[in-house]
Coordinates of C-alpha atoms in Angstrom, one line a residue:
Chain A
X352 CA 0.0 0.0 0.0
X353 CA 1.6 3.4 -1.1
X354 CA 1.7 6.1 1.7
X355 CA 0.5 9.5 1.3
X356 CA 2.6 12.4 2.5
X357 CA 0.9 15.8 2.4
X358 CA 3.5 18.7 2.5
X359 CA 2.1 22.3 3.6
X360 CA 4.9 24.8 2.1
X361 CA 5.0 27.9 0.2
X362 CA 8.1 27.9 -1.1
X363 CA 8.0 25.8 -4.6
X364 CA 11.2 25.2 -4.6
X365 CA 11.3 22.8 -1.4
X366 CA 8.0 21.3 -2.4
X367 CA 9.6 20.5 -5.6
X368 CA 12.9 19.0 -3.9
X369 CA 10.7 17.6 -1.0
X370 CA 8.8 15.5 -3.2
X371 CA 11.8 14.1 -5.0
X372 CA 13.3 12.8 -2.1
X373 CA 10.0 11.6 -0.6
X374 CA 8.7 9.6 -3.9
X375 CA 12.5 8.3 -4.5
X376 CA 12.2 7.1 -1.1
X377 CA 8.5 5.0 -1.6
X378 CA 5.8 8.1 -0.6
X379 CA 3.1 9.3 -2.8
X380 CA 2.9 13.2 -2.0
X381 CA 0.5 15.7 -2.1
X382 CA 1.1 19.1 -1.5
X383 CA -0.3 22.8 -0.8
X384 CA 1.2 26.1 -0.7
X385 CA -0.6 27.7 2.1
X386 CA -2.4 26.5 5.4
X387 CA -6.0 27.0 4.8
X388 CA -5.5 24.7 1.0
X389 CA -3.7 22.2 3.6
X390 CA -6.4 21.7 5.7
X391 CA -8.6 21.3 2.8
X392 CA -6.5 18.9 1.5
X393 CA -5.5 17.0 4.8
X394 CA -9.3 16.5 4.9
X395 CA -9.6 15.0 1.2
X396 CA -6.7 13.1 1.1
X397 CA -6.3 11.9 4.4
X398 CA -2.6 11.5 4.5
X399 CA 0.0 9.3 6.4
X400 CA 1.5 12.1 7.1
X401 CA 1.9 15.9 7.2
X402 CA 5.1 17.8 6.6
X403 CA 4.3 21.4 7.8
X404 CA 6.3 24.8 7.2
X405 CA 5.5 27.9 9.8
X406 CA 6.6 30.7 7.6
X407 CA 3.8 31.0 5.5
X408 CA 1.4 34.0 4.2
X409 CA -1.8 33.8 5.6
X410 CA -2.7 31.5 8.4
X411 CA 1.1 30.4 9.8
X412 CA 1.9 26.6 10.4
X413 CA 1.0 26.7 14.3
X414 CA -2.4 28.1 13.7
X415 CA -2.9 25.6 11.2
X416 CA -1.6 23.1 13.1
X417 CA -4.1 24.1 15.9
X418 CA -6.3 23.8 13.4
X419 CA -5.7 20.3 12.2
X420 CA -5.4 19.1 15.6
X421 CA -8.9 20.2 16.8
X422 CA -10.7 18.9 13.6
X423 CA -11.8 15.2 14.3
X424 CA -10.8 14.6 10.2
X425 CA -7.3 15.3 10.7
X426 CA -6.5 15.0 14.3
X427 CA -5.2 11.6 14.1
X428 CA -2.4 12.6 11.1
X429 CA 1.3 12.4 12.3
X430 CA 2.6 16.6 11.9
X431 CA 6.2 16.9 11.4
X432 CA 7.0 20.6 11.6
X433 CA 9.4 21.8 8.7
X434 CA 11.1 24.7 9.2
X435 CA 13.9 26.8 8.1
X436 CA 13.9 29.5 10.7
X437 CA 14.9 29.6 14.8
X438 CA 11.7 29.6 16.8
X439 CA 12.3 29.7 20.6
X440 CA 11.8 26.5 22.3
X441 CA 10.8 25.1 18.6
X442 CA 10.6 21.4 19.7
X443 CA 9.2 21.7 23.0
X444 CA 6.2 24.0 21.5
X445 CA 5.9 21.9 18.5
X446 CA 5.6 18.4 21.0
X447 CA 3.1 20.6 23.3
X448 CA 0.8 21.4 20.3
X449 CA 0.4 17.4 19.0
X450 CA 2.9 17.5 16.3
X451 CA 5.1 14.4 16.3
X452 CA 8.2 15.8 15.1
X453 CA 10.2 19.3 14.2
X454 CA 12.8 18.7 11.4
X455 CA 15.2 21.4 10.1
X456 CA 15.5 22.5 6.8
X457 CA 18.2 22.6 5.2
X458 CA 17.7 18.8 5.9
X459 CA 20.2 15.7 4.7
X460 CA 17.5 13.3 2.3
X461 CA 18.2 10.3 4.4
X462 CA 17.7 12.0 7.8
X463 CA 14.1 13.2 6.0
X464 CA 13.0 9.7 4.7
X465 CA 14.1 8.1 8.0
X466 CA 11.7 10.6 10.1
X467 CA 8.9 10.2 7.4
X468 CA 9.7 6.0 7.9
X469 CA 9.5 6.7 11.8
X470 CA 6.0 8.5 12.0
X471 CA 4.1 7.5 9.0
X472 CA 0.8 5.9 9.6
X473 CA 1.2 6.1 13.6
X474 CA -2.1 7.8 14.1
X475 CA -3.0 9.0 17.1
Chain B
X655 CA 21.4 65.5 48.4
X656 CA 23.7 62.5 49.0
X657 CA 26.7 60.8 47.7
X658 CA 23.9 58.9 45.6
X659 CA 21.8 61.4 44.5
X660 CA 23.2 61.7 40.9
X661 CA 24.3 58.4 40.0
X662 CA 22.4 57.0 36.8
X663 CA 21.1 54.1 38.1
X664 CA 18.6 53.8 40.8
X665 CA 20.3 53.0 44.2
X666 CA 18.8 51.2 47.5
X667 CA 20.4 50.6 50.0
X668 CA 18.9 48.3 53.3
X669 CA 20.6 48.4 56.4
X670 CA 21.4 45.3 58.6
X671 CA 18.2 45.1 59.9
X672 CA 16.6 45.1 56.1
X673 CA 15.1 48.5 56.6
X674 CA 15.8 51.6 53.6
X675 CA 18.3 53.5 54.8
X676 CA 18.9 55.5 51.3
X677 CA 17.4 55.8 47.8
X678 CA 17.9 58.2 45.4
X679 CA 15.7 60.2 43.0
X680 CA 16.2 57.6 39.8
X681 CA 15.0 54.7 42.3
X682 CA 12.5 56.8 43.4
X683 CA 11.1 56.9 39.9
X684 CA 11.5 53.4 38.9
X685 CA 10.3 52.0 42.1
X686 CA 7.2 54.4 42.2
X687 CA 8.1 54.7 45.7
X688 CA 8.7 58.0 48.0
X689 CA 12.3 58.1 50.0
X690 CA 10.8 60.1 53.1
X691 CA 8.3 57.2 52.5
X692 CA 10.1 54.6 52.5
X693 CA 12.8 55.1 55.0
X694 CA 13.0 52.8 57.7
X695 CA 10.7 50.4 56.2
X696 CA 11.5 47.2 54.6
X697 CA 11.2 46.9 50.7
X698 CA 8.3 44.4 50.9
X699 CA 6.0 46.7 52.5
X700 CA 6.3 49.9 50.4
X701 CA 3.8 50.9 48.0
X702 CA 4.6 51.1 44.4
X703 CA 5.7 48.9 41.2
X704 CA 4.9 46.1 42.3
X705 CA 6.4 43.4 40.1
X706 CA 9.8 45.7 40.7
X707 CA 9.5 45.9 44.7
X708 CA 8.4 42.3 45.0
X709 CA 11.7 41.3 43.2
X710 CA 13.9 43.3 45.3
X711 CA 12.5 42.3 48.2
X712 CA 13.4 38.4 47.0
X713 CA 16.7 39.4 46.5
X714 CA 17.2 40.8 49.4
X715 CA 15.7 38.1 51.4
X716 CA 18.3 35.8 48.9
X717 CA 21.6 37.6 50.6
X718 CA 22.2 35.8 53.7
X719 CA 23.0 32.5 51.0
X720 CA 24.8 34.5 48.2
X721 CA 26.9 37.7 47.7
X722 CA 25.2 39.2 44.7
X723 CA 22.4 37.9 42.6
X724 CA 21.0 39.8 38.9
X725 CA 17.7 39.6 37.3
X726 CA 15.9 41.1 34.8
X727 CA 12.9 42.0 35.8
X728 CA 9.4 42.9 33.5
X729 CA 7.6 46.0 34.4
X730 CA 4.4 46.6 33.0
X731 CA 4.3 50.7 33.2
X732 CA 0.7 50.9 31.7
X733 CA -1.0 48.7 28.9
X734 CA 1.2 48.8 25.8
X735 CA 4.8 50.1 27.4
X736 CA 6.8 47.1 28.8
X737 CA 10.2 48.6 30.9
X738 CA 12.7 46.2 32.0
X739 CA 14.8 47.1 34.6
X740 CA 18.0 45.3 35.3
X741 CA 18.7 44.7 39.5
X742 CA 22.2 43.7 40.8
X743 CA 21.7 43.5 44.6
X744 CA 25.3 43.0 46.8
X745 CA 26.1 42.5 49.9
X746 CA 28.4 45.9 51.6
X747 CA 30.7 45.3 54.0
X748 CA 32.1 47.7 56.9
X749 CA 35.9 48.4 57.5
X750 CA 35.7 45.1 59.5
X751 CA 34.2 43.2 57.0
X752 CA 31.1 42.8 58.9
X753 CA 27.4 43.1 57.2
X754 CA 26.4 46.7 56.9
X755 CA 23.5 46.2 54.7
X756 CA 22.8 45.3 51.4
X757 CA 22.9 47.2 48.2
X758 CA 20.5 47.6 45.5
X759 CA 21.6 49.6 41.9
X760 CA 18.5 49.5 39.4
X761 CA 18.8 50.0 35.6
X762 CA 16.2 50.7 32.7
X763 CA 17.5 48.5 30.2
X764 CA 14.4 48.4 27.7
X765 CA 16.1 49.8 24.9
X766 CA 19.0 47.3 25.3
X767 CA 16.2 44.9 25.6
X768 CA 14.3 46.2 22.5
X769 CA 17.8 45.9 20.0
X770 CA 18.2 42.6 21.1
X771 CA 14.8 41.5 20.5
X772 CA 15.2 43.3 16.9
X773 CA 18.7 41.9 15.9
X774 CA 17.4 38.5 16.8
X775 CA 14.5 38.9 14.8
X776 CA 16.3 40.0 11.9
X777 CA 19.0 37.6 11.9
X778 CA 16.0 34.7 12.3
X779 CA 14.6 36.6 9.2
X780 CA 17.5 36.6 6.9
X781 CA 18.3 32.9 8.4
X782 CA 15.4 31.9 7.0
X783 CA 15.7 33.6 3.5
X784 CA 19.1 32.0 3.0
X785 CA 18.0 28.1 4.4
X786 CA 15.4 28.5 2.1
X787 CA 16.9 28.4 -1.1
X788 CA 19.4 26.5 0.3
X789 CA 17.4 23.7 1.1
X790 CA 16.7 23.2 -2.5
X791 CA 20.5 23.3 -3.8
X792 CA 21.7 20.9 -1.4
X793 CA 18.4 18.6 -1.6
X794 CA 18.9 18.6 -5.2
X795 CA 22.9 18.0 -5.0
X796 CA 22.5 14.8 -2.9
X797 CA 19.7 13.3 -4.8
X798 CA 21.9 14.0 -7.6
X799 CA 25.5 12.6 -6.3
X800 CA 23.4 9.8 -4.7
X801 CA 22.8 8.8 -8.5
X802 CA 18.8 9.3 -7.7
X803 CA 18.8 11.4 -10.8
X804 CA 20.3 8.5 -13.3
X805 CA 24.2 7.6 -13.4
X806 CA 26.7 10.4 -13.9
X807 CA 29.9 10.5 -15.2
X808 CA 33.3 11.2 -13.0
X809 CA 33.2 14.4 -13.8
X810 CA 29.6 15.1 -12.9
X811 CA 30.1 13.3 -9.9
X812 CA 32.8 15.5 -8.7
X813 CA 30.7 18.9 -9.5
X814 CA 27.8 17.2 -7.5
X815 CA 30.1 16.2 -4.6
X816 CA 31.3 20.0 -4.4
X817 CA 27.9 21.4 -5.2
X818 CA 26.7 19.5 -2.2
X819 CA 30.1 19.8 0.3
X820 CA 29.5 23.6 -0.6
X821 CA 26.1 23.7 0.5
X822 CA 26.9 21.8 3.7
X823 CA 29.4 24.7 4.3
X824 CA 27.2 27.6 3.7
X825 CA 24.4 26.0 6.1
X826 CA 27.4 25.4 8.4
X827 CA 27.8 29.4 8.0
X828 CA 24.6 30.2 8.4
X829 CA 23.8 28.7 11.9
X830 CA 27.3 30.6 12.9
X831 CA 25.8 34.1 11.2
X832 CA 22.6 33.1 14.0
X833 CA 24.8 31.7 16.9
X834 CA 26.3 35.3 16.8
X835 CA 22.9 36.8 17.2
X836 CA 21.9 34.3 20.6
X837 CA 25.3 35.0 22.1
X838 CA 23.8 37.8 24.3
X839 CA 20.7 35.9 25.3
X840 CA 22.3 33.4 26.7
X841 CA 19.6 31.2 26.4
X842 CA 21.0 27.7 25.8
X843 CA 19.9 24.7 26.5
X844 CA 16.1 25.6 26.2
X845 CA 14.5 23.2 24.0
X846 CA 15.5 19.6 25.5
X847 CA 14.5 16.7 23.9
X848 CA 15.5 12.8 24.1
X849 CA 17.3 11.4 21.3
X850 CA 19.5 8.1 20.2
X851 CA 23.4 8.9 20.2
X852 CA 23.7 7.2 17.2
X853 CA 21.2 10.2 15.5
X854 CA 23.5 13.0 17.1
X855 CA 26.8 11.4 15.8
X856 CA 25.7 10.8 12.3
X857 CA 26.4 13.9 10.2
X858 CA 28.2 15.6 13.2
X859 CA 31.4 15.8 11.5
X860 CA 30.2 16.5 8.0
X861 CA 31.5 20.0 7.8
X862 CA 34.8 19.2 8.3
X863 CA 35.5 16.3 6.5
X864 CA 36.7 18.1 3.4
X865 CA 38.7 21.1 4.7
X866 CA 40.5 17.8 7.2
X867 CA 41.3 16.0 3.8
X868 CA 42.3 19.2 2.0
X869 CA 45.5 19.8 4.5
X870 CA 46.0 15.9 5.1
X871 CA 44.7 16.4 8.7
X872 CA 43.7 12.3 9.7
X873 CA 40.2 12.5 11.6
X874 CA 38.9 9.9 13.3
X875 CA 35.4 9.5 14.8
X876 CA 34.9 6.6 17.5
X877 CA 31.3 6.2 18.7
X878 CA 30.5 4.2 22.2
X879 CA 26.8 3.9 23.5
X880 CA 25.3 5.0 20.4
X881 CA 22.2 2.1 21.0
X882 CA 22.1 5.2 24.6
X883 CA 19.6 8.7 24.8
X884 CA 21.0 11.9 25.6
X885 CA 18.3 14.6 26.9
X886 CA 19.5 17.2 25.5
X887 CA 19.1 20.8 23.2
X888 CA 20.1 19.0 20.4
X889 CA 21.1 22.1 18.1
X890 CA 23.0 23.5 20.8
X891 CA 25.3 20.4 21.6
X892 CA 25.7 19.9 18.5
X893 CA 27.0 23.4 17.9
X894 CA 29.3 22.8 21.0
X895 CA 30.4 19.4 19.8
X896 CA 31.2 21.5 16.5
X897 CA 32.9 23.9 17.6
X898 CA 35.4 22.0 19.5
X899 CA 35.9 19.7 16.3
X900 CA 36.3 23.3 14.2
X901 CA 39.1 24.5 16.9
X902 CA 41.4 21.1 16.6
X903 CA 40.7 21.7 12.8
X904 CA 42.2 25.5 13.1
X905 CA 45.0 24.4 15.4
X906 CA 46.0 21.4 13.9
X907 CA 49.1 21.5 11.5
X908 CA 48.8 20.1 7.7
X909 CA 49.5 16.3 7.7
X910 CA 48.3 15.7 12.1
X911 CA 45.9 14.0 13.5
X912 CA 42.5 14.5 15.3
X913 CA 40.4 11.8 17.4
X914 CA 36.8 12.8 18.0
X915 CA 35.3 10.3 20.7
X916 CA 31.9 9.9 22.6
X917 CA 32.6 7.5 25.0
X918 CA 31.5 5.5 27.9
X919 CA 32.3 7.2 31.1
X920 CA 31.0 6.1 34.4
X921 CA 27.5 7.3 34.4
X922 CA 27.4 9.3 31.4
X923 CA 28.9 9.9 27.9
X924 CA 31.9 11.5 27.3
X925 CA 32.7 14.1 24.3
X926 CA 36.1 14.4 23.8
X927 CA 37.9 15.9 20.7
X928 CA 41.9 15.4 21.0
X929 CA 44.4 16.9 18.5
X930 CA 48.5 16.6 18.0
X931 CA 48.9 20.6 17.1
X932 CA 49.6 23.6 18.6
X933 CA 48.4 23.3 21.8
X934 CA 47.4 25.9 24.5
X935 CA 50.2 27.3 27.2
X936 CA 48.6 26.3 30.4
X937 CA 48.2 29.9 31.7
X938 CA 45.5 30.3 29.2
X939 CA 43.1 27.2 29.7
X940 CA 40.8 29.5 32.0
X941 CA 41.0 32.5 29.4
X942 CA 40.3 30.9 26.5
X943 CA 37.0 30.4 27.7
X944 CA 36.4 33.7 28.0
X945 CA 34.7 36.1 25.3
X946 CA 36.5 37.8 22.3
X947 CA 39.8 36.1 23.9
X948 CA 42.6 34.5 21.2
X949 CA 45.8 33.4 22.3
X950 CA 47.8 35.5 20.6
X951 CA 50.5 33.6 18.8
X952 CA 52.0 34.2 15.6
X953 CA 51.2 30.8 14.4
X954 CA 47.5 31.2 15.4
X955 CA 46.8 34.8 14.7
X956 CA 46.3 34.3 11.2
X957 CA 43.2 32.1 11.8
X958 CA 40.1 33.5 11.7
X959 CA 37.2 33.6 13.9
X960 CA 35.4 36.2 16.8
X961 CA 36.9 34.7 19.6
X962 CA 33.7 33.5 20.2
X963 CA 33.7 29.6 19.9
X964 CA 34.6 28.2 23.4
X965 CA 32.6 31.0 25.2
X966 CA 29.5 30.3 23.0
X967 CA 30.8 25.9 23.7
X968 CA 30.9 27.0 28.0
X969 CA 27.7 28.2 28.2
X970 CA 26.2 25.7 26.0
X971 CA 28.0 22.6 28.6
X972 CA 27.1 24.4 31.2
X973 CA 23.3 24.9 30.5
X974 CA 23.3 21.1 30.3
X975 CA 25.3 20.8 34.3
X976 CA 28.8 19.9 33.2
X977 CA 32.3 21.6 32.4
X978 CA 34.3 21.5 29.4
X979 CA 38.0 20.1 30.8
X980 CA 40.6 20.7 29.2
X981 CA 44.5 19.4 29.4
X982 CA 47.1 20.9 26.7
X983 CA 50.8 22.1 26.9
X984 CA 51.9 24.2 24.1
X985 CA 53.4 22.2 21.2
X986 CA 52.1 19.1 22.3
X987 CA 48.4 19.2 21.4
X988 CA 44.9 19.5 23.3
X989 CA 42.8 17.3 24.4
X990 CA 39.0 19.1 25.2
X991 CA 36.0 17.4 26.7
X992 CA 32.5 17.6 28.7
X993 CA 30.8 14.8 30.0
X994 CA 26.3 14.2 29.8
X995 CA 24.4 11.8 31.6
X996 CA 22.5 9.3 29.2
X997 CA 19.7 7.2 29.5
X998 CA 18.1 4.1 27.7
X999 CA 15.3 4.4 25.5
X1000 CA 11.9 5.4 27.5
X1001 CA 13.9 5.6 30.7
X1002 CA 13.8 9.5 31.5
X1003 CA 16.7 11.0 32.9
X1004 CA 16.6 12.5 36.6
X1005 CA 18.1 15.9 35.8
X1006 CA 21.4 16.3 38.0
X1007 CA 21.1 12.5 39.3
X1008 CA 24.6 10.4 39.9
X1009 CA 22.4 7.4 40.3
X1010 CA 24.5 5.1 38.1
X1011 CA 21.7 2.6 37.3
X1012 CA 20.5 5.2 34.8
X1013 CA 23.4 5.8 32.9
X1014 CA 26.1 4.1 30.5
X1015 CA 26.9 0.8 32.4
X1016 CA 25.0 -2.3 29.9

């Protein structure tokens, strides 16, 4: 059975590079460039798993993570916050607000296929 | 008008008996209290700011342990304007060294405060405008030197090798450019998390690989307990890790060698980074801890860097309750290390405990 990553990112660029690594590595992936097309798609697609960036326009990846979380439809999907900026106590604020992991970009492909390997499919 | 009445700061001062003695016009201000008030009362009980008065009070209440304690403290002056006011309270002594009171010097330091805030904002800002496109050269690189992209030639392979070994170094640069922005906040060791050895020591000598191989420097990496946890920040140790790794790098000649070790050490895990180059004079191993400090040697002075490394690497090792040791003699090499406690997977660690049952021992 193919699993489904959904990544939440603005930047084309990283979806684009994202996806390569992902798809070379077994995943089908879905993507969205802002938070509230995320959602929407989170819901559709139900995914293994969500790879979420914070710096985005409109609603930011913590709101939309709050957002995922307190939907029934999506609460149960793995989040693995992707980000490329410092945030203060990223991980600890990340754990307290469900998501399951907080991964760095730039980010070695192995190190991302082997997080995406250690969370897919574990809902909650 | 006293001897205090036009210093810049605010100034308290309690006698023995924890009663105001003196204040002048600047604590006044801050404080929201009155001198001719306040005089003869103890700090607690005055009327004022409170947030301000209440942490004086502590401080004060914290002399008869220590000799001088520093906070920050956040004072809400009306709805939108935030002050914060710096208080170093020390003990005074008389002529024969007996307690004559204990001394309070006040200091609005909002605007510090604000540039701070801003500079870290910025730099978190620009961070994340150079990571960005950088995550797609580098992801691209390696999926391309991996061979992911189809089979290349030698040459190909070469320019994705440096494409990607570039990349590496410019990330490498990148968390340095923000490291240089936290140095003030002093805030390390914040976000703990549990994590397998073997995760921390994979990659954690990446950036150095080449530049080792480029002088002929033999670097060695020997892992013990990688199947342990550490609880840890896990950017920040790595960052200290790194830097001690970067320093044998700078310090070691063309053609020497340098071990890089975790290893098993009573209850913990022991980082330890030894090199066969320049060493450090023994009169400096307390100093070259300190800020901005280089030893200044004609062989060394050409190397670059703030002076910033091993202060940044302290504080880091000592957020996490250990020391960095270190044991050199000039010509003859270094050999720097800190020692963590470690746990086994799901086991959490007791933070400060020398219970050995939790740590290294199989």
């Amino acid at each position: 059975m193919t699993r489904t990553v959904l990544i939440i990112e603005d930047e084309k660029l990283i979806v684009v590079s994202t996806q390569m690594v992902l798809e070379a590595g077994g995943f089908r992936v879905e993507s969205a460039v802002n938070g509230e097309e995320g959602i929407a798609k989170a819901r559709s697609v139900a995914p293994d798993l969500i790879l979420l960036d914070i710096m985005m326009p409109g609603i930011d990846g913590w709101e939309t993570l709050t957002r995922l979380k307190r939907d029934p439809a999506t609460a149960g999907i793995p989040v693995v916050i992707f980000t490329a900026r410092e945030h203060a106590r990223g991980h600890q604020r990340s754990a307290e607000m469900g998501a399951v992991d907080y991964f760095r970009k730039p980010f070695e492909p192995d190190e991302l296929i082997a997080l995406v390997e250690k969370h897919v499919g574990q809902r909650a | 008008m006293n001897i205090i009445t036009n210093i810049m700061d605010g100034i308290v001062f309690v006698d023995r008996g924890g009663n105001v003695a003196l204040m002048n016009p600047v604590a006044e201000d801050l404080l929201g209290a009155k001198f001719f008030v306040a005089i003869g009362k103890p700090v607690v009980a005055l009327q004022g700011r409170k947030e301000l008065l209440q942490a004086v009070a502590a401080d004060h209440a914290r002399m008869d342990r220590q000799r001088e304690v520093t906070q920050t403290v956040e004072v809400h002056h009306d709805a939108q304007d935030i002050m914060f006011i710096k208080c170093t309270t020390s003990r005074v002594l008389d002529w024969r060294g007996q307690l004559a009171g204990v001394l309070t010097a006040l200091r609005d330091v909002t605007a510090e405060h604000k540039t701070d805030q801003l500079r870290n904002q910025y730099l978190s800002i620009v961070a994340h405008e150079l990571r960005t496109p950088l995550t797609g050269i580098k992801t691209f690189a390696t999926m391309m030197a991996k061979g992911s992209l189809g089979p290349l030639s030698d040459r190909q392979q070469r320019v994705c090798d440096a494409i990607r070994e570039q990349s590496v170094r410019l990330e490498h640069q990148i968390d340095k450019l923000i490291n240089l922005g936290n140095l003030e906040a002093c805030e390390y060791g914040q976000d703990r998390e549990s994590f397998p050895v073997a995760e921390f020591a994979a990659g954690l000598l990446a950036p150095f690989e080449q530049p080792a191989r480029d002088r002929k420097i033999a670097l060695t990496f020997d892992v013990e307990g990688d199947d342990l946890w550490l609880q840890a920040d896990r950017a920040d140790l790595r960052r200290a890790c790194q830097t001690l790794v970067e320093n044998a790098v700078k310090f070691t000649r063309d053609g020497g060698h340098i071990a890089v070790a975790i290893e098993l050490s009573g209850a913990g895990l022991r980082f330890r980074v030894t090199d066969d180059g320049v060493g450090v004079d023994p009169r400096y191993h307390r100093r070259i801890f300190e800020k901005f400090f280089q030893v200044e040697d004609p062989l060394t002075r050409h190397h670059g860097g703030a002076g910033l490394g091993l202060f940044v690497a302290k504080g880091i090792v000592e957020a996490h309750g250990s020391r960095i040791e270190v044991s050199s003699q000039l010509g003859q090499g270094a050999d720097f290390s800190f020692a963590l406690p470690v746990h086994k997977q799901g086991v959490p660690v007791i933070a400060g405990a020398k219970n050995p049952s939790q740590g290294a021992q199989p």
